[in-house]
PDB file of C-alpha atoms in Angstrom:
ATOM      1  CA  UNK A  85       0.000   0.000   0.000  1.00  0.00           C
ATOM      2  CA  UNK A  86       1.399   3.134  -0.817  1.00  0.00           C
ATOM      3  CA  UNK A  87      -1.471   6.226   0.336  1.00  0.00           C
ATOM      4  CA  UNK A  88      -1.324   9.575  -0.829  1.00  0.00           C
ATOM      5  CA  UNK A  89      -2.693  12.537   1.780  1.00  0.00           C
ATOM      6  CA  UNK A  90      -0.888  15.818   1.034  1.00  0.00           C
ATOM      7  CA  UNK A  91      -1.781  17.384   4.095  1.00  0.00           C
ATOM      8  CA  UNK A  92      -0.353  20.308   5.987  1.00  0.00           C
ATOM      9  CA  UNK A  93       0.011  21.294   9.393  1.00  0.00           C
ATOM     10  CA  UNK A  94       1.206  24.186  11.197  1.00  0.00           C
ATOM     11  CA  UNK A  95       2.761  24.796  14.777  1.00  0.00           C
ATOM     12  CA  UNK A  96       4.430  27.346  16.862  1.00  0.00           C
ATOM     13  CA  UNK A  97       7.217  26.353  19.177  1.00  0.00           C
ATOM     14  CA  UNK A  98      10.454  27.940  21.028  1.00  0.00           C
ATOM     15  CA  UNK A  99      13.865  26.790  20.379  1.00  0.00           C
ATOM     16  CA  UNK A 100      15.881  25.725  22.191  1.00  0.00           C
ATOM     17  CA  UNK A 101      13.089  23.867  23.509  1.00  0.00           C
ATOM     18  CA  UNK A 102      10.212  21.369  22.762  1.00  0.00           C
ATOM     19  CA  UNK A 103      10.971  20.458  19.199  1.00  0.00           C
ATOM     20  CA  UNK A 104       9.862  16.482  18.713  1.00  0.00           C
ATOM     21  CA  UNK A 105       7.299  15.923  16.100  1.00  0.00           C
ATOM     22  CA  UNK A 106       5.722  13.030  16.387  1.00  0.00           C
ATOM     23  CA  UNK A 107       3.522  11.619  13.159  1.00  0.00           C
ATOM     24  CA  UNK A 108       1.824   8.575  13.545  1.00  0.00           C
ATOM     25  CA  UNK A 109       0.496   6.670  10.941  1.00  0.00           C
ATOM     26  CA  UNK A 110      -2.971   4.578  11.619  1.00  0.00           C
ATOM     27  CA  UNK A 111      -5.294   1.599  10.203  1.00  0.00           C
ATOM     28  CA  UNK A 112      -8.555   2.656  10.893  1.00  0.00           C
ATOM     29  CA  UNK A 113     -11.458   0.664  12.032  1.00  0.00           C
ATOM     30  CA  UNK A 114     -14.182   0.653   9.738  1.00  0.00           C
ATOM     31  CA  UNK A 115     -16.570  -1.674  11.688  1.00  0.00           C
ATOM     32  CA  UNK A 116     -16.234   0.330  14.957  1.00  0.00           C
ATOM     33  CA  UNK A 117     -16.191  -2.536  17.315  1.00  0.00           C
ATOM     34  CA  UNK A 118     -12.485  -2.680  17.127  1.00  0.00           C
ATOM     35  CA  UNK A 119      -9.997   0.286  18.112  1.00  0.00           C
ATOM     36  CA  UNK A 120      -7.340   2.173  15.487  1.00  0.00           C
ATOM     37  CA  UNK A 121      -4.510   0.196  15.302  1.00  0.00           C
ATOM     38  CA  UNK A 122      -0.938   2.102  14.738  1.00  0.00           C
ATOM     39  CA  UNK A 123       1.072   1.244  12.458  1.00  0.00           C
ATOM     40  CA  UNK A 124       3.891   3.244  12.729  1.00  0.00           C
ATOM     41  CA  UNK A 125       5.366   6.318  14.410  1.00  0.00           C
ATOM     42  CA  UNK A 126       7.993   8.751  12.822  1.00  0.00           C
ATOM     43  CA  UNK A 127       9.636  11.577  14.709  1.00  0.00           C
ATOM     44  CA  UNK A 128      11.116  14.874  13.015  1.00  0.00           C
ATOM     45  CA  UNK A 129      13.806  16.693  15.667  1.00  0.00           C
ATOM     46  CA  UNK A 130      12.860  20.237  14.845  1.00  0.00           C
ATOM     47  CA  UNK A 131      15.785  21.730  16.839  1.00  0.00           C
ATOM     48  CA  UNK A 132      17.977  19.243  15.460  1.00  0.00           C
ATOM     49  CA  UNK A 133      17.610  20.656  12.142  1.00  0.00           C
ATOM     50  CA  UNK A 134      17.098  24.068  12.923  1.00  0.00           C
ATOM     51  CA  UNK A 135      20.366  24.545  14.504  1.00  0.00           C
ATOM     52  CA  UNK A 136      22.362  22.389  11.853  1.00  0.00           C
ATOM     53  CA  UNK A 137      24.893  24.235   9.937  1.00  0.00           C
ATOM     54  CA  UNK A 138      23.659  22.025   6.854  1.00  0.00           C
ATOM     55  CA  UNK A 139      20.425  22.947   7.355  1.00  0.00           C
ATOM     56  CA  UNK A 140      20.546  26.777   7.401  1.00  0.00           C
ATOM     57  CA  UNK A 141      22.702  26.646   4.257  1.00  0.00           C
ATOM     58  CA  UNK A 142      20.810  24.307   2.006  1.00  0.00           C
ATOM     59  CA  UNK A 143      17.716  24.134   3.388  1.00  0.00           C
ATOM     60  CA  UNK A 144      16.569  27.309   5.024  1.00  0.00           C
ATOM     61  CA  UNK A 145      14.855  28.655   1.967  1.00  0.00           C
ATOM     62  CA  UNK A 146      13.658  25.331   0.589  1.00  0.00           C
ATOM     63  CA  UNK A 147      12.907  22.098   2.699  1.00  0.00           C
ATOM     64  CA  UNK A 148      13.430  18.931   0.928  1.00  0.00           C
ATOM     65  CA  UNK A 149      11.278  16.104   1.066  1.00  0.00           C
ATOM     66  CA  UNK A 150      12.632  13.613   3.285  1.00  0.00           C
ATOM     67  CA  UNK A 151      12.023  10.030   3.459  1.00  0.00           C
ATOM     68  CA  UNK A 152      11.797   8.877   7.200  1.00  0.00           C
ATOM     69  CA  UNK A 153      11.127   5.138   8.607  1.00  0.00           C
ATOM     70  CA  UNK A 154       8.138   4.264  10.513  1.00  0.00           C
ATOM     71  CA  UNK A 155       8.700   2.295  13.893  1.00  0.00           C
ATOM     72  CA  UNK A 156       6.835   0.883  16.608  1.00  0.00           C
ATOM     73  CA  UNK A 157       8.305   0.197  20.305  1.00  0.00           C
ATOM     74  CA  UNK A 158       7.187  -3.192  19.720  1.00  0.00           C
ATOM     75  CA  UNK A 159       9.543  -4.345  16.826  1.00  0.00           C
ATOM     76  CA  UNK A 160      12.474  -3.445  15.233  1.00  0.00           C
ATOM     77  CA  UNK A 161      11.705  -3.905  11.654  1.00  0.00           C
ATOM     78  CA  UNK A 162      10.876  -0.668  10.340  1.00  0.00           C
ATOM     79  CA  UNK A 163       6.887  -0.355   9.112  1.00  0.00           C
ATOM     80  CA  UNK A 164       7.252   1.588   5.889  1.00  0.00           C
ATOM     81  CA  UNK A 165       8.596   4.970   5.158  1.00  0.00           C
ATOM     82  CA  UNK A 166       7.043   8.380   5.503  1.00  0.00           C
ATOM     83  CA  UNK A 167       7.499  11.138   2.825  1.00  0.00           C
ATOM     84  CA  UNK A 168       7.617  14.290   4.442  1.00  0.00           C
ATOM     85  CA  UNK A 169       8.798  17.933   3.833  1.00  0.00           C
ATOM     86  CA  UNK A 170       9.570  20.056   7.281  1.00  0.00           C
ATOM     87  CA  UNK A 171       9.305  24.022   6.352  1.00  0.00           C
ATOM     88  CA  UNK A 172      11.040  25.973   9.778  1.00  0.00           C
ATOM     89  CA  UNK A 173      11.453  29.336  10.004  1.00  0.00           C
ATOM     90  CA  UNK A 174      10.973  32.300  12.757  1.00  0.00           C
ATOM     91  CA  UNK A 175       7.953  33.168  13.914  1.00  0.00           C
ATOM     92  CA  UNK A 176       7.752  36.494  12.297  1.00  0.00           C
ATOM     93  CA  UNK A 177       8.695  35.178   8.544  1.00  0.00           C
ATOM     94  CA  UNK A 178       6.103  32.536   9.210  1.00  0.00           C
ATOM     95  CA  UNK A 179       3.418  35.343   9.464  1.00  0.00           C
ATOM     96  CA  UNK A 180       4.433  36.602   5.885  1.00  0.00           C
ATOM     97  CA  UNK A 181       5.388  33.331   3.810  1.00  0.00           C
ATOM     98  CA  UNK A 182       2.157  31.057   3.986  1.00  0.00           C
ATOM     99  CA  UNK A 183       2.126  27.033   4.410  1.00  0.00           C
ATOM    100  CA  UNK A 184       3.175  25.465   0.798  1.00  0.00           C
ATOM    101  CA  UNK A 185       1.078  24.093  -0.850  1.00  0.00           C
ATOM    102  CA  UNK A 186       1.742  20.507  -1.687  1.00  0.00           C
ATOM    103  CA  UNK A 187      -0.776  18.671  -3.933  1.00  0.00           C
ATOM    104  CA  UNK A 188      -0.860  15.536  -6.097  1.00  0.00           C
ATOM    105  CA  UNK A 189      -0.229  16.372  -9.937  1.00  0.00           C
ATOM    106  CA  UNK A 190      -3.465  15.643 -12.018  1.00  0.00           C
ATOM    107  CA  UNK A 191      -2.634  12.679 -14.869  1.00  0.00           C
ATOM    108  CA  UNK A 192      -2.170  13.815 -18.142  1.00  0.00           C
ATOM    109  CA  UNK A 193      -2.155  12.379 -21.577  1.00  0.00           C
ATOM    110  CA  UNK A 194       0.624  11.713 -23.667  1.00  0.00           C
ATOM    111  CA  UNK A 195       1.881   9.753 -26.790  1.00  0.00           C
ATOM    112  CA  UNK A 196       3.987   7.074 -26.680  1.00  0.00           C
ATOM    113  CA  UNK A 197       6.141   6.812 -30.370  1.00  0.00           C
ATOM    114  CA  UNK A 198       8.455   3.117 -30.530  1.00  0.00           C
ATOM    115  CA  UNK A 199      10.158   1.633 -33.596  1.00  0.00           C
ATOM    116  CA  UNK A 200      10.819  -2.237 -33.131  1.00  0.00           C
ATOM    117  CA  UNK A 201      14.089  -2.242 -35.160  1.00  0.00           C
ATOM    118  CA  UNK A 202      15.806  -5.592 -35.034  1.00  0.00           C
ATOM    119  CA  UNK A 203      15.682  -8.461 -32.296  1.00  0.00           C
ATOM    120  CA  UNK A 204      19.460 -10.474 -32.081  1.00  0.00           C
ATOM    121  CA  UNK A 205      20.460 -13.324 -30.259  1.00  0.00           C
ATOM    122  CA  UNK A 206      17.344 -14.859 -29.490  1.00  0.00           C
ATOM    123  CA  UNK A 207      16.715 -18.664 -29.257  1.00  0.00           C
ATOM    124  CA  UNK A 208      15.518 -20.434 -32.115  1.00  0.00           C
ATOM    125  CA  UNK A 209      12.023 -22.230 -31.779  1.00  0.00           C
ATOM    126  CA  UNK A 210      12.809 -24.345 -34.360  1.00  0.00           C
ATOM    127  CA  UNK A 211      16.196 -26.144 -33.397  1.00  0.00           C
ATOM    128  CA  UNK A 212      15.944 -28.486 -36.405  1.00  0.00           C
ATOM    129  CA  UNK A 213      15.870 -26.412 -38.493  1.00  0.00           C
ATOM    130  CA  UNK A 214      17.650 -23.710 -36.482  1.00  0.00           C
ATOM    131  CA  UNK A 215      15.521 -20.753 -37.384  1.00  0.00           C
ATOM    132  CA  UNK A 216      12.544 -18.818 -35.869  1.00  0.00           C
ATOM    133  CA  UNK A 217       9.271 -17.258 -37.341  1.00  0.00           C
ATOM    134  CA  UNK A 218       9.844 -14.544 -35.385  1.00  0.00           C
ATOM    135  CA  UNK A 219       7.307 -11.538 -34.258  1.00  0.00           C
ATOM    136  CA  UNK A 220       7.507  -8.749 -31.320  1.00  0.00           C
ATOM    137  CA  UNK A 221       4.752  -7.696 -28.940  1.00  0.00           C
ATOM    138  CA  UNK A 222       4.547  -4.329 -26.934  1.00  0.00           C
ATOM    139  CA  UNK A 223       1.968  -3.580 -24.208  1.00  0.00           C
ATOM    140  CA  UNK A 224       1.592  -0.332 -22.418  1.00  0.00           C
ATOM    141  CA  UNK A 225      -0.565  -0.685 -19.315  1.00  0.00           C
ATOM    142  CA  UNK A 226      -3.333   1.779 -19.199  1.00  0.00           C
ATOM    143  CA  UNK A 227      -2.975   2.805 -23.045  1.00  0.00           C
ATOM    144  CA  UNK A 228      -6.011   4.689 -24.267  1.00  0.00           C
ATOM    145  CA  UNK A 229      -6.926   2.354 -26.938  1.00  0.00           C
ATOM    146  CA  UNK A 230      -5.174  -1.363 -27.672  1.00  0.00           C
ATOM    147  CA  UNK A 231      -3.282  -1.752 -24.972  1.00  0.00           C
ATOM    148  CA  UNK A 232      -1.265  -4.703 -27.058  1.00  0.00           C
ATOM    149  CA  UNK A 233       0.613  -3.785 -30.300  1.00  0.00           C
ATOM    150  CA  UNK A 234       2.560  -6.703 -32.380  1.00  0.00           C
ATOM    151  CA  UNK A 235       4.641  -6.642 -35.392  1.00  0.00           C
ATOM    152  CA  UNK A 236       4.367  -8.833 -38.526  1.00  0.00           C
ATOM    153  CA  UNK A 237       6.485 -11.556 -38.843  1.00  0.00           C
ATOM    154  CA  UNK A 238      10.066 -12.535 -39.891  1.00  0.00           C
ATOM    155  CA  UNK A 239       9.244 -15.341 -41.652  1.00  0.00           C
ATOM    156  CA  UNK A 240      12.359 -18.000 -41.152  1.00  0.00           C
ATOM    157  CA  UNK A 241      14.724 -15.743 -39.211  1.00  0.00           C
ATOM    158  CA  UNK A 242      17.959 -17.450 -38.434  1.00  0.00           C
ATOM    159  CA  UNK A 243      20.967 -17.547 -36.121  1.00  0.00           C
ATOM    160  CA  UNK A 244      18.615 -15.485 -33.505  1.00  0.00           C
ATOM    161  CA  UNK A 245      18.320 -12.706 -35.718  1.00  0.00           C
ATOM    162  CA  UNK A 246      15.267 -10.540 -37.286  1.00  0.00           C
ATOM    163  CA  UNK A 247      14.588  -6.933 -38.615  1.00  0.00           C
ATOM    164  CA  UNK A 248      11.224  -5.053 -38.149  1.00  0.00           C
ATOM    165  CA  UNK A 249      10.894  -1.309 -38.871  1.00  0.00           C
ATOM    166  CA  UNK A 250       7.654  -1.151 -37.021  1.00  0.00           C
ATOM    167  CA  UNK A 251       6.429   1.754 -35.752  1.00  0.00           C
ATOM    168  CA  UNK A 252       3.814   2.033 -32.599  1.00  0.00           C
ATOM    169  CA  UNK A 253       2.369   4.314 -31.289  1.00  0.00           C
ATOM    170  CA  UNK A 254       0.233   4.431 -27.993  1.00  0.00           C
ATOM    171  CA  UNK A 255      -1.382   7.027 -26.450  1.00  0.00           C
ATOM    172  CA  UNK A 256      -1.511   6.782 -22.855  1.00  0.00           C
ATOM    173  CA  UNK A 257      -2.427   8.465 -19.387  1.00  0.00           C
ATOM    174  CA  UNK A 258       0.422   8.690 -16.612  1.00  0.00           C
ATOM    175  CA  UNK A 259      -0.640   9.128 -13.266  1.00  0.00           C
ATOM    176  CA  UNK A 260       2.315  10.117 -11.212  1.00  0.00           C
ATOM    177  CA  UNK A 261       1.024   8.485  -8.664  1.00  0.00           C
ATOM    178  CA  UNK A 262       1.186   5.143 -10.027  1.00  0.00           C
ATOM    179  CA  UNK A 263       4.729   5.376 -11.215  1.00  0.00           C
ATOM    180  CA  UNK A 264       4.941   1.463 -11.380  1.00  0.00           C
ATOM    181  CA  UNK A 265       2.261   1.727 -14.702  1.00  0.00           C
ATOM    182  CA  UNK A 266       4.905   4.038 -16.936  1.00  0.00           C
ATOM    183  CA  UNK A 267       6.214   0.947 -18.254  1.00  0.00           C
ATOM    184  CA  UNK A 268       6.463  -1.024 -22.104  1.00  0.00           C
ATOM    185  CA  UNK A 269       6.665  -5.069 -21.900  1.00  0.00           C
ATOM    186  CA  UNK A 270       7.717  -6.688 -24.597  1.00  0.00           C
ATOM    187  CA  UNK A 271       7.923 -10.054 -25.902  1.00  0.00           C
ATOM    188  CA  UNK A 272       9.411 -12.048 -28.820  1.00  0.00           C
ATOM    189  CA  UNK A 273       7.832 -15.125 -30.007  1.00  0.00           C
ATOM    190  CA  UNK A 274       7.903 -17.546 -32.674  1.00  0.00           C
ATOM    191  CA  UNK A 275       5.127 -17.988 -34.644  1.00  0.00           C
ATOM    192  CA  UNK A 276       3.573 -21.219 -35.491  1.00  0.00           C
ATOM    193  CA  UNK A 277       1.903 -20.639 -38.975  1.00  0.00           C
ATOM    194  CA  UNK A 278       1.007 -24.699 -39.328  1.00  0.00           C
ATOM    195  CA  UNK A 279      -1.012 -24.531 -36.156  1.00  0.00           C
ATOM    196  CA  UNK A 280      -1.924 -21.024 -35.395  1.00  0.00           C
ATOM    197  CA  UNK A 281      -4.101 -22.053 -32.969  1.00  0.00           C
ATOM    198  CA  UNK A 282      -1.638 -23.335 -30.730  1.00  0.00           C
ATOM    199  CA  UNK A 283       0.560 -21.321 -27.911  1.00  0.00           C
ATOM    200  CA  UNK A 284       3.114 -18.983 -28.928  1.00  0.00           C
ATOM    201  CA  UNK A 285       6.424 -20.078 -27.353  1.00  0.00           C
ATOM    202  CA  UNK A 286       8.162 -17.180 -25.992  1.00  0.00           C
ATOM    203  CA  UNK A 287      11.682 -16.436 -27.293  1.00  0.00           C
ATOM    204  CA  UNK A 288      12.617 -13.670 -24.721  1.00  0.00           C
ATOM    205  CA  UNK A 289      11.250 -10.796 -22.819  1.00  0.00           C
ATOM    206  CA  UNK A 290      11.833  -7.368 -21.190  1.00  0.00           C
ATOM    207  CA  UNK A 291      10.347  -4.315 -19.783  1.00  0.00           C
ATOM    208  CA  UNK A 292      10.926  -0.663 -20.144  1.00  0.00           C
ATOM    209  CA  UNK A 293      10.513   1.244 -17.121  1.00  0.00           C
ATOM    210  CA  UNK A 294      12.892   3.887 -16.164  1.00  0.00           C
ATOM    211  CA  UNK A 295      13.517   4.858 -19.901  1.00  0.00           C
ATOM    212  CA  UNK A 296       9.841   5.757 -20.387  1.00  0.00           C
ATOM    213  CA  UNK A 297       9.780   7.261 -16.866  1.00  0.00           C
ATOM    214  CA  UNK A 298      12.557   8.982 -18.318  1.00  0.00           C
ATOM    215  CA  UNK A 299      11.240  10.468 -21.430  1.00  0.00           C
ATOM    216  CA  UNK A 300       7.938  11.429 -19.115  1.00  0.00           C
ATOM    217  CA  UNK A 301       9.824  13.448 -17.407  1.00  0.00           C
ATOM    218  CA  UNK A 302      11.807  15.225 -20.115  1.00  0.00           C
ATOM    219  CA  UNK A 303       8.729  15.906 -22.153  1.00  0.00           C
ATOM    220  CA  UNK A 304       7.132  17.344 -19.457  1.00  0.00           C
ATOM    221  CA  UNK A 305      10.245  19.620 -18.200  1.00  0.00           C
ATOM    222  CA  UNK A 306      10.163  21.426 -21.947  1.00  0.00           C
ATOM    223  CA  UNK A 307       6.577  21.382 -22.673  1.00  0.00           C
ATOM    224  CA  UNK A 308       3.534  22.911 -21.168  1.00  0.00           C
ATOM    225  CA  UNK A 309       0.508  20.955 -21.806  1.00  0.00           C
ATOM    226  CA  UNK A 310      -0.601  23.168 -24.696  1.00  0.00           C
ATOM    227  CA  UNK A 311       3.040  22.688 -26.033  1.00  0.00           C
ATOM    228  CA  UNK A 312       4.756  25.495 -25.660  1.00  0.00           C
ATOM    229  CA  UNK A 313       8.348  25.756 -23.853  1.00  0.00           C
ATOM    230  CA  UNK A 314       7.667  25.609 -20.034  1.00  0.00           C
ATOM    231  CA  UNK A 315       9.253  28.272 -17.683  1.00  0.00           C
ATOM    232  CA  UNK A 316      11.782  27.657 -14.724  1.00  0.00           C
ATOM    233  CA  UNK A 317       8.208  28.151 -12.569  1.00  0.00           C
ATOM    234  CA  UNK A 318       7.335  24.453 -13.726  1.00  0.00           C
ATOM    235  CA  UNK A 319       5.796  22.347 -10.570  1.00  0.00           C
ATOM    236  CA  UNK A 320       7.608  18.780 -10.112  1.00  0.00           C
ATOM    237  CA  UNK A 321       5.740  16.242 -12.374  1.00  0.00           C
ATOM    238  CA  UNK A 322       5.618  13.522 -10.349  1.00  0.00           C
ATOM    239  CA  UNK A 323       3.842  15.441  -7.180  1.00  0.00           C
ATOM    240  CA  UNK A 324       6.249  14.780  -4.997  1.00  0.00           C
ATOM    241  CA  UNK A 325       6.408  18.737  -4.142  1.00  0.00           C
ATOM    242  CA  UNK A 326       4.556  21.726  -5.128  1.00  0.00           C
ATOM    243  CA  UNK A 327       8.287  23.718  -5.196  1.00  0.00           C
ATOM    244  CA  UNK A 328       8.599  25.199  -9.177  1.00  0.00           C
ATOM    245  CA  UNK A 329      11.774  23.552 -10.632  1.00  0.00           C
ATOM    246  CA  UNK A 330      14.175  26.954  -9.974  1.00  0.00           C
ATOM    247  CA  UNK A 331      13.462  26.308  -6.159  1.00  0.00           C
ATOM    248  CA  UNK A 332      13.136  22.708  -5.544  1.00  0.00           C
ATOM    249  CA  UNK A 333      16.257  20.658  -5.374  1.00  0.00           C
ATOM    250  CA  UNK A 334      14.803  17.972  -3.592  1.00  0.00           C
ATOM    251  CA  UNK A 335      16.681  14.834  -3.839  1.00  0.00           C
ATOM    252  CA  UNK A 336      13.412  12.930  -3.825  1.00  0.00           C
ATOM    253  CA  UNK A 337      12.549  14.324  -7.026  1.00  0.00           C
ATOM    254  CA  UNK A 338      15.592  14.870  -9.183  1.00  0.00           C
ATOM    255  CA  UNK A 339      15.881  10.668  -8.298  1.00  0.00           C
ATOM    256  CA  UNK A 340      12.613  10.113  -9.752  1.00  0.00           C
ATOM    257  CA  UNK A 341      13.886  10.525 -13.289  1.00  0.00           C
ATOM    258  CA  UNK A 342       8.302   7.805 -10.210  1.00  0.00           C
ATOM    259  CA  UNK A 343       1.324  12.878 -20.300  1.00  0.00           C
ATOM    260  CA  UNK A 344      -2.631  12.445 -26.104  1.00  0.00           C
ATOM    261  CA  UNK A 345      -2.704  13.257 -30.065  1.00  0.00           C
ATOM    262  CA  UNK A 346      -4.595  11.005 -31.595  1.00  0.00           C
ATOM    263  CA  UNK A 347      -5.045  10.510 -35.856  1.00  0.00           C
ATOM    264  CA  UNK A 348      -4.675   7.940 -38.296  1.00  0.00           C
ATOM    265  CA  UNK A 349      -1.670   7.042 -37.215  1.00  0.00           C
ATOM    266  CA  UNK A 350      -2.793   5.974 -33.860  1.00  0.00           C
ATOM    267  CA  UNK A 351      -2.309   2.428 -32.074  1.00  0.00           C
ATOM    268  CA  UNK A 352      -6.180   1.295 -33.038  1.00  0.00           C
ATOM    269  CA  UNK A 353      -5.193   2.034 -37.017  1.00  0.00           C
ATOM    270  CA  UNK A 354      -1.885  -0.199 -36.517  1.00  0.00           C
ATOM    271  CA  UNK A 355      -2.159  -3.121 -39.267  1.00  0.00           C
ATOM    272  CA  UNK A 356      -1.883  -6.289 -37.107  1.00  0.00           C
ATOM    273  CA  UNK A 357      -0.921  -9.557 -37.635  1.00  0.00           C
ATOM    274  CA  UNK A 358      -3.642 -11.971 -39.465  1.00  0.00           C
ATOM    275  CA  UNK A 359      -6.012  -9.155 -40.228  1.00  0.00           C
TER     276      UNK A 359
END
């Protein structure tokens, strides 16, 4: 489980002084009978930070989200992580720069453009005859229209190898909150054109995650969402803070790198195999 709550809080305190945080994280009881159960407690040492050298200089003007383990006095095996970002500042500043705002980014649509060159060094699924008929599949989770995309065939590919030049395209919706769908699988299989009918025997498979996370992210650090060039103002795209990019340096986000046209062109106009 990974929740989202992008909720803010604000206290007043003296330093030196009583500077613990405490942030509990519960399991609620829907059926009433039963109480909350806590799963895990972080704590934030506001003085500790405050009075850091480190702190002042990098982090005074901009607090970085931090990632902090959640414990119970029970156990030592940490319960999850908290995200959390800890603004400090005096009293009197406090009065004049309000509580950030920190909000989840809204999905957007983009296009996703591929070209299946050439597969090498895959298995043959004939070994008589030492040769494959060999075709690629690509599946974006979450794709607007067909989700699966395959090639046509290389009929009698040998020694592993096979050439494609086949372009898809698929538009899609990224969420940043679910990170783990920004991903391509694809497969190669050999192609049984005898018995059709039977299973495809996979050749090999892999999955392209970080490179389309990637390209997510540098699409949407140079264009707006009506496509023009965005400014240095541009808010993180995957939520994690609602810093623009000139004042968030958040380690948290610059690690994450965790948006359609449509025409004829598009996935659901792709020839496909048989048809």
């Amino acid at each position: 489980l990974n929740p989202k709550f992008f909720e803010s809080f604000e206290f007043e305190t003296e330093l030196p002084g009583s500077s613990d945080v405490r942030i509990r994280v519960w399991d609620f009881d829907h059926l009433g009978g039963l109480k909350d159960e806590l799963v895990g407690e972080a704590v934030l040492d506001v003085e500790d930070r405050w009075f850091s050298p480190v702190w002042q200089e990098r982090f005074s003007q901009c607090a970085p989200i931090e990632v902090v383990p959640l414990k119970l006095k029970t156990t030592k095996a940490v319960q999850g992580e908290l995200e959390v970002m800890c603004e400090i500042m005096p009293a009197a500043m406090g009065e004049l720069w309000p509580v950030s705002k920190v909000e989840s980014i809204p999905a957007r649509k983009y296009e996703v453009r591929m070209v299946i060159w050439d597969v090498v060094g895959a298995p043959n699924g004939d070994p008589v005859e030492e040769m494959s008929d060999m075709f690629v599949t690509a599946t974006v989770p979450g794709a607007a229209c067909d989700q699966h995309q395959d090639t046509d065939v290389h009929w009698r590919a040998k020694d592993g190898r096979a050439s494609f030049n086949w372009r898809m395209v698929f538009p899609i919706e990224f969420d940043p909150s679910k990170p783990e769908l920004a991903r391509i699988d694809i497969n190669v299989w050999d192609f049984d054109p005898l018995e059709p009918w039977k299973a495809r025997e996979l050749l090999g498979a892999t999955t392209l995650r970080q490179e389309l996370l990637d390209e997510i992210d540098r699409v949407y650090t140079n264009t707006s969402p009506a496509g023009a060039n965005a400014s240095d103002e541009q808010a993180c795209p995957f939520g994690q803070c609602s810093l623009p990019a000139s004042r968030h340096g958040c380690p948290a986000c610059r690690g994450l790198a965790g948006r359609s046209h449509t025409g004829d062109s598009g996935c659901c106009s792709q020839p496909r195999r048989g048809s």
